[in-house]
Amino acid sequence: MTDLFAGLADPRPAQETMAEGAVLLRGFFAAGEADVIAELRAIVAQAPFRHMVTPGGHTMSVAMTNCGSKGWVTDRRGYRYDSVDPESGHKWPAMPSSFRDLAERAAAQGGLSSFSPDACLVNRYVPGAKMSLHQDKDELDLGAPIVSVSLGLPATFMFGGLLRSDKPKRFRLAHGDIAVWGGPARLAFHGVAPLADGEHPVMGRQRINLTFRKVI
Ligand code: MD6
Ligand code: FE
């Protein structure tokens, strides 16, 4: 192989299995990037990022918003999906076709065809923000996968097992990387380590994560 940048080439494979049912697609999201980022700005203008409160009363360091027919919310009453943004009283912004296309293409590349997400949770991390180990189990349809898109500053993703006590493996998630995750990995514990400071050329001093789910 002739590679002009051989000395600089990223040694990590384009596709890596994190666990059975969980695959990491590196640098998947490059084409169509501008569309997705423009749509993201429009969503945030309509439904701004906010720090939600967990049922235990802890304010999350990650700021969140949603698009799609359902949005993930948490407050003192619990975690749930709601079609209405509790801050505005209006429906969440619609899921743009550029988002849906990206999620569908990633699911197909990850070996899962016919993924039709109805919810997209948008997470925003500034340096120091983190997400503790958790399971994603608020969706009714646990048979459908989750597609998770990383933008901006790189993060360390912690991927454990089905028990909270299982020691997590660590993976770097960079701008353009997409994790596709389902089947036996669907209920694995996972989280994000405190974000290291930095400046991303496109996204600035933050990391954005889009997670696409099928809720109903
Ligand atoms: C994040 N992601 O990457 C948080 N959950 O910011 C998640 O919690 C997540 O990436 C389920 C499946 C994929 C994920
Ligand atoms: Fe999660």
mmCIF file of C-alpha atoms and ligand atoms in Angstrom:
data_model
loop_
_atom_site.group_PDB
_atom_site.id
_atom_site.type_symbol
_atom_site.label_atom_id
_atom_site.label_comp_id
_atom_site.label_asym_id
_atom_site.label_seq_id
_atom_site.Cartn_x
_atom_site.Cartn_y
_atom_site.Cartn_z
ATOM 1 C CA MET A 1 0.000 0.000 0.000
ATOM 2 C CA THR A 2 1.340 3.437 -0.859
ATOM 3 C CA ASP A 3 0.371 5.957 1.745
ATOM 4 C CA LEU A 4 1.859 9.433 1.539
ATOM 5 C CA PHE A 5 1.191 9.874 5.228
ATOM 6 C CA ALA A 6 2.317 6.420 6.261
ATOM 7 C CA GLY A 7 4.224 7.758 9.248
ATOM 8 C CA LEU A 8 1.198 9.701 10.426
ATOM 9 C CA ALA A 9 -1.557 7.250 9.572
ATOM 10 C CA ASP A 10 -3.963 6.396 12.350
ATOM 11 C CA PRO A 11 -2.955 2.862 13.353
ATOM 12 C CA ARG A 12 -6.405 2.035 14.670
ATOM 13 C CA PRO A 13 -8.640 -0.041 12.419
ATOM 14 C CA ALA A 14 -11.564 1.606 10.608
ATOM 15 C CA GLN A 15 -13.916 -0.835 12.268
ATOM 16 C CA GLU A 16 -13.452 -2.455 15.657
ATOM 17 C CA THR A 17 -15.624 -4.803 17.694
ATOM 18 C CA MET A 18 -15.950 -3.437 21.252
ATOM 19 C CA ALA A 19 -17.956 -6.460 22.385
ATOM 20 C CA GLU A 20 -20.319 -8.919 20.769
ATOM 21 C CA GLY A 21 -23.092 -6.653 19.413
ATOM 22 C CA ALA A 22 -21.106 -3.414 19.699
ATOM 23 C CA VAL A 23 -19.006 -2.127 16.824
ATOM 24 C CA LEU A 24 -17.037 1.094 16.497
ATOM 25 C CA LEU A 25 -16.886 2.691 13.015
ATOM 26 C CA ARG A 26 -14.003 5.147 12.961
ATOM 27 C CA GLY A 27 -14.166 8.293 10.853
ATOM 28 C CA PHE A 28 -17.501 7.205 9.402
ATOM 29 C CA PHE A 29 -19.025 10.630 9.522
ATOM 30 C CA ALA A 30 -17.070 12.851 7.131
ATOM 31 C CA ALA A 31 -19.258 13.239 4.063
ATOM 32 C CA GLY A 32 -22.338 15.301 4.837
ATOM 33 C CA GLU A 33 -20.705 16.721 7.950
ATOM 34 C CA ALA A 34 -21.699 20.324 7.183
ATOM 35 C CA ASP A 35 -25.391 19.388 6.788
ATOM 36 C CA VAL A 36 -25.506 17.570 10.097
ATOM 37 C CA ILE A 37 -23.758 20.389 11.955
ATOM 38 C CA ALA A 38 -26.063 23.027 10.429
ATOM 39 C CA GLU A 39 -29.119 20.963 11.437
ATOM 40 C CA LEU A 40 -27.691 20.547 14.907
ATOM 41 C CA ARG A 41 -27.461 24.336 15.297
ATOM 42 C CA ALA A 42 -31.111 24.694 14.232
ATOM 43 C CA ILE A 43 -32.218 22.075 16.780
ATOM 44 C CA VAL A 44 -30.340 23.763 19.599
ATOM 45 C CA ALA A 45 -31.872 27.139 18.655
ATOM 46 C CA GLN A 46 -35.352 25.596 19.058
ATOM 47 C CA ALA A 47 -34.669 23.350 22.043
ATOM 48 C CA PRO A 48 -31.612 24.684 23.906
ATOM 49 C CA PHE A 49 -29.243 22.459 25.867
ATOM 50 C CA ARG A 50 -30.161 22.164 29.542
ATOM 51 C CA HIS A 51 -28.749 20.377 32.576
ATOM 52 C CA MET A 52 -31.358 17.876 33.720
ATOM 53 C CA VAL A 53 -31.744 16.524 37.239
ATOM 54 C CA THR A 54 -31.617 12.812 38.033
ATOM 55 C CA PRO A 55 -34.318 11.154 40.170
ATOM 56 C CA GLY A 56 -31.758 11.235 42.998
ATOM 57 C CA GLY A 57 -31.513 15.042 42.781
ATOM 58 C CA HIS A 58 -28.105 15.284 41.092
ATOM 59 C CA THR A 59 -27.709 17.871 38.295
ATOM 60 C CA MET A 60 -26.005 16.218 35.318
ATOM 61 C CA SER A 61 -22.703 17.712 34.106
ATOM 62 C CA VAL A 62 -23.701 16.792 30.537
ATOM 63 C CA ALA A 63 -26.219 19.211 28.978
ATOM 64 C CA MET A 64 -28.928 17.610 26.839
ATOM 65 C CA THR A 65 -31.599 18.203 24.250
ATOM 66 C CA ASN A 66 -33.467 15.981 21.784
ATOM 67 C CA CYS A 67 -34.941 15.770 18.332
ATOM 68 C CA GLY A 68 -37.415 13.286 16.904
ATOM 69 C CA SER A 69 -40.914 12.255 17.945
ATOM 70 C CA LYS A 70 -39.703 11.260 21.415
ATOM 71 C CA GLY A 71 -37.084 12.812 23.671
ATOM 72 C CA TRP A 72 -35.293 11.378 26.705
ATOM 73 C CA VAL A 73 -35.828 13.390 29.874
ATOM 74 C CA THR A 74 -35.034 13.028 33.534
ATOM 75 C CA ASP A 75 -36.302 14.915 36.579
ATOM 76 C CA ARG A 76 -37.134 14.101 40.195
ATOM 77 C CA ARG A 77 -39.974 11.834 38.993
ATOM 78 C CA GLY A 78 -37.684 9.574 36.994
ATOM 79 C CA TYR A 79 -36.255 8.828 33.535
ATOM 80 C CA ARG A 80 -38.643 8.598 30.604
ATOM 81 C CA TYR A 81 -39.302 9.466 26.969
ATOM 82 C CA ASP A 82 -41.679 12.337 26.277
ATOM 83 C CA SER A 83 -42.911 13.825 22.998
ATOM 84 C CA VAL A 84 -42.960 17.289 24.597
ATOM 85 C CA ASP A 85 -39.973 19.383 25.692
ATOM 86 C CA PRO A 86 -40.760 20.175 29.334
ATOM 87 C CA GLU A 87 -38.891 23.510 29.094
ATOM 88 C CA SER A 88 -40.963 24.896 26.218
ATOM 89 C CA GLY A 89 -44.159 22.839 26.351
ATOM 90 C CA HIS A 90 -43.734 22.225 22.586
ATOM 91 C CA LYS A 91 -42.873 19.078 20.675
ATOM 92 C CA TRP A 92 -39.179 18.349 20.228
ATOM 93 C CA PRO A 93 -37.744 19.508 16.867
ATOM 94 C CA ALA A 94 -38.275 16.958 14.093
ATOM 95 C CA MET A 95 -35.427 14.591 13.272
ATOM 96 C CA PRO A 96 -33.703 16.024 10.168
ATOM 97 C CA SER A 97 -33.349 13.672 7.203
ATOM 98 C CA SER A 98 -29.548 14.146 7.292
ATOM 99 C CA PHE A 99 -29.555 12.713 10.835
ATOM 100 C CA ARG A 100 -31.798 9.804 9.910
ATOM 101 C CA ASP A 101 -29.711 8.985 6.815
ATOM 102 C CA LEU A 102 -26.501 8.993 8.838
ATOM 103 C CA ALA A 103 -27.967 6.681 11.490
ATOM 104 C CA GLU A 104 -29.382 4.308 8.906
ATOM 105 C CA ARG A 105 -26.124 4.137 6.949
ATOM 106 C CA ALA A 106 -24.133 3.506 10.121
ATOM 107 C CA ALA A 107 -26.505 0.762 11.282
ATOM 108 C CA ALA A 108 -26.246 -0.922 7.867
ATOM 109 C CA GLN A 109 -22.433 -0.693 7.936
ATOM 110 C CA GLY A 110 -22.517 -2.211 11.412
ATOM 111 C CA GLY A 111 -24.522 -5.142 10.039
ATOM 112 C CA LEU A 112 -28.001 -4.040 11.099
ATOM 113 C CA SER A 113 -30.334 -3.078 8.299
ATOM 114 C CA SER A 114 -33.757 -1.444 8.685
ATOM 115 C CA PHE A 115 -33.016 0.692 11.725
ATOM 116 C CA SER A 116 -35.658 3.430 11.906
ATOM 117 C CA PRO A 117 -34.951 5.658 14.911
ATOM 118 C CA ASP A 118 -37.707 7.809 16.413
ATOM 119 C CA ALA A 119 -35.557 9.560 19.019
ATOM 120 C CA CYS A 120 -32.201 11.324 18.998
ATOM 121 C CA LEU A 121 -30.721 12.374 22.333
ATOM 122 C CA VAL A 122 -28.102 15.102 21.943
ATOM 123 C CA ASN A 123 -25.477 15.264 24.702
ATOM 124 C CA ARG A 124 -23.073 18.180 25.144
ATOM 125 C CA TYR A 125 -19.857 17.793 27.145
ATOM 126 C CA VAL A 126 -17.576 20.684 28.089
ATOM 127 C CA PRO A 127 -14.167 19.923 29.629
ATOM 128 C CA GLY A 128 -14.697 18.074 32.916
ATOM 129 C CA ALA A 129 -18.213 16.828 32.068
ATOM 130 C CA LYS A 130 -18.717 13.075 32.349
ATOM 131 C CA MET A 131 -21.363 10.404 32.246
ATOM 132 C CA SER A 132 -21.318 7.778 34.968
ATOM 133 C CA LEU A 133 -21.697 4.093 34.158
ATOM 134 C CA HIS A 134 -25.297 3.346 33.215
ATOM 135 C CA GLN A 135 -27.472 1.017 31.169
ATOM 136 C CA ASP A 136 -29.829 2.303 28.461
ATOM 137 C CA LYS A 137 -33.054 0.568 29.367
ATOM 138 C CA ASP A 138 -35.801 3.177 29.097
ATOM 139 C CA GLU A 139 -36.682 2.094 25.541
ATOM 140 C CA LEU A 140 -39.597 -0.300 25.088
ATOM 141 C CA ASP A 141 -37.982 -1.999 22.133
ATOM 142 C CA LEU A 142 -34.711 -3.396 23.456
ATOM 143 C CA GLY A 143 -34.409 -5.400 20.236
ATOM 144 C CA ALA A 144 -33.485 -2.284 18.264
ATOM 145 C CA PRO A 145 -29.886 -1.083 18.308
ATOM 146 C CA ILE A 146 -28.550 2.335 19.305
ATOM 147 C CA VAL A 147 -26.412 4.369 16.937
ATOM 148 C CA SER A 148 -24.118 6.832 18.683
ATOM 149 C CA VAL A 149 -22.284 9.602 16.781
ATOM 150 C CA SER A 150 -19.357 11.544 18.289
ATOM 151 C CA LEU A 151 -18.498 15.120 17.284
ATOM 152 C CA GLY A 152 -15.865 17.525 18.536
ATOM 153 C CA LEU A 153 -13.310 16.818 21.254
ATOM 154 C CA PRO A 154 -12.281 13.185 21.740
ATOM 155 C CA ALA A 155 -13.621 11.283 24.754
ATOM 156 C CA THR A 156 -12.779 8.086 26.577
ATOM 157 C CA PHE A 157 -15.744 5.737 26.370
ATOM 158 C CA MET A 158 -15.965 3.091 29.076
ATOM 159 C CA PHE A 159 -17.628 -0.092 28.013
ATOM 160 C CA GLY A 160 -18.343 -2.735 30.638
ATOM 161 C CA GLY A 161 -20.465 -5.836 30.910
ATOM 162 C CA LEU A 162 -23.941 -6.689 32.103
ATOM 163 C CA LEU A 163 -22.986 -6.171 35.730
ATOM 164 C CA ARG A 164 -22.047 -2.766 37.140
ATOM 165 C CA SER A 165 -19.044 -4.452 38.766
ATOM 166 C CA ASP A 166 -17.634 -5.715 35.425
ATOM 167 C CA LYS A 167 -14.412 -3.830 34.721
ATOM 168 C CA PRO A 168 -14.950 -1.539 31.717
ATOM 169 C CA LYS A 169 -12.714 -1.471 28.651
ATOM 170 C CA ARG A 170 -11.754 1.964 27.355
ATOM 171 C CA PHE A 171 -12.138 3.245 23.793
ATOM 172 C CA ARG A 172 -11.299 6.617 22.334
ATOM 173 C CA LEU A 173 -14.234 8.248 20.544
ATOM 174 C CA ALA A 174 -13.143 11.016 18.163
ATOM 175 C CA HIS A 175 -14.946 13.398 15.818
ATOM 176 C CA GLY A 176 -16.678 11.353 13.145
ATOM 177 C CA ASP A 177 -16.633 8.037 15.010
ATOM 178 C CA ILE A 178 -19.888 6.097 15.285
ATOM 179 C CA ALA A 179 -20.714 3.255 17.667
ATOM 180 C CA VAL A 180 -23.469 0.820 16.663
ATOM 181 C CA TRP A 181 -24.660 -1.220 19.513
ATOM 182 C CA GLY A 182 -27.341 -3.838 20.087
ATOM 183 C CA GLY A 183 -28.043 -7.508 20.601
ATOM 184 C CA PRO A 184 -26.074 -8.988 23.503
ATOM 185 C CA ALA A 185 -24.418 -5.595 24.195
ATOM 186 C CA ARG A 186 -27.682 -3.672 24.391
ATOM 187 C CA LEU A 187 -27.801 -3.657 28.196
ATOM 188 C CA ALA A 188 -24.063 -3.357 28.830
ATOM 189 C CA PHE A 189 -22.973 -0.759 31.399
ATOM 190 C CA HIS A 190 -21.144 2.165 29.794
ATOM 191 C CA GLY A 191 -20.098 5.728 30.482
ATOM 192 C CA VAL A 192 -17.841 8.589 29.458
ATOM 193 C CA ALA A 193 -14.739 9.665 31.463
ATOM 194 C CA PRO A 194 -14.374 13.376 32.352
ATOM 195 C CA LEU A 195 -13.723 15.243 29.095
ATOM 196 C CA ALA A 196 -10.165 16.501 28.673
ATOM 197 C CA ASP A 197 -9.760 20.142 27.710
ATOM 198 C CA GLY A 198 -8.960 21.051 24.119
ATOM 199 C CA GLU A 199 -10.112 22.973 21.099
ATOM 200 C CA HIS A 200 -11.649 21.131 18.153
ATOM 201 C CA PRO A 201 -11.205 22.834 14.747
ATOM 202 C CA VAL A 202 -14.883 22.416 13.799
ATOM 203 C CA MET A 203 -16.749 22.121 17.091
ATOM 204 C CA GLY A 204 -14.657 24.227 19.471
ATOM 205 C CA ARG A 205 -14.219 23.429 23.132
ATOM 206 C CA GLN A 206 -16.832 20.726 23.486
ATOM 207 C CA ARG A 207 -17.924 17.224 22.562
ATOM 208 C CA ILE A 208 -21.372 16.506 21.152
ATOM 209 C CA ASN A 209 -22.829 13.009 21.059
ATOM 210 C CA LEU A 210 -25.966 12.070 19.112
ATOM 211 C CA THR A 211 -27.590 8.817 20.184
ATOM 212 C CA PHE A 212 -30.301 7.476 17.956
ATOM 213 C CA ARG A 213 -32.802 5.077 19.422
ATOM 214 C CA LYS A 214 -36.020 3.355 18.572
ATOM 215 C CA VAL A 215 -38.193 3.983 21.595
ATOM 216 C CA ILE A 216 -41.525 2.396 20.645
HETATM 217 C C1 MD6 B 1 -21.886 9.530 24.989
HETATM 218 N N1 MD6 B 1 -23.302 7.653 25.125
HETATM 219 O O1 MD6 B 1 -21.189 8.936 24.174
HETATM 220 C C2 MD6 B 1 -22.880 8.783 25.826
HETATM 221 N N2 MD6 B 1 -25.491 4.861 25.240
HETATM 222 O O2 MD6 B 1 -21.801 10.724 25.190
HETATM 223 C C3 MD6 B 1 -24.119 6.735 25.646
HETATM 224 O O3 MD6 B 1 -24.538 6.795 26.779
HETATM 225 C C4 MD6 B 1 -24.495 5.606 24.804
HETATM 226 O O4 MD6 B 1 -22.843 6.067 23.171
HETATM 227 C C5 MD6 B 1 -25.860 3.782 24.539
HETATM 228 C C6 MD6 B 1 -25.256 3.441 23.363
HETATM 229 C C7 MD6 B 1 -24.247 4.202 22.886
HETATM 230 C C8 MD6 B 1 -23.842 5.311 23.607
HETATM 231 FE FE FE B 2 -26.022 5.315 27.250
#
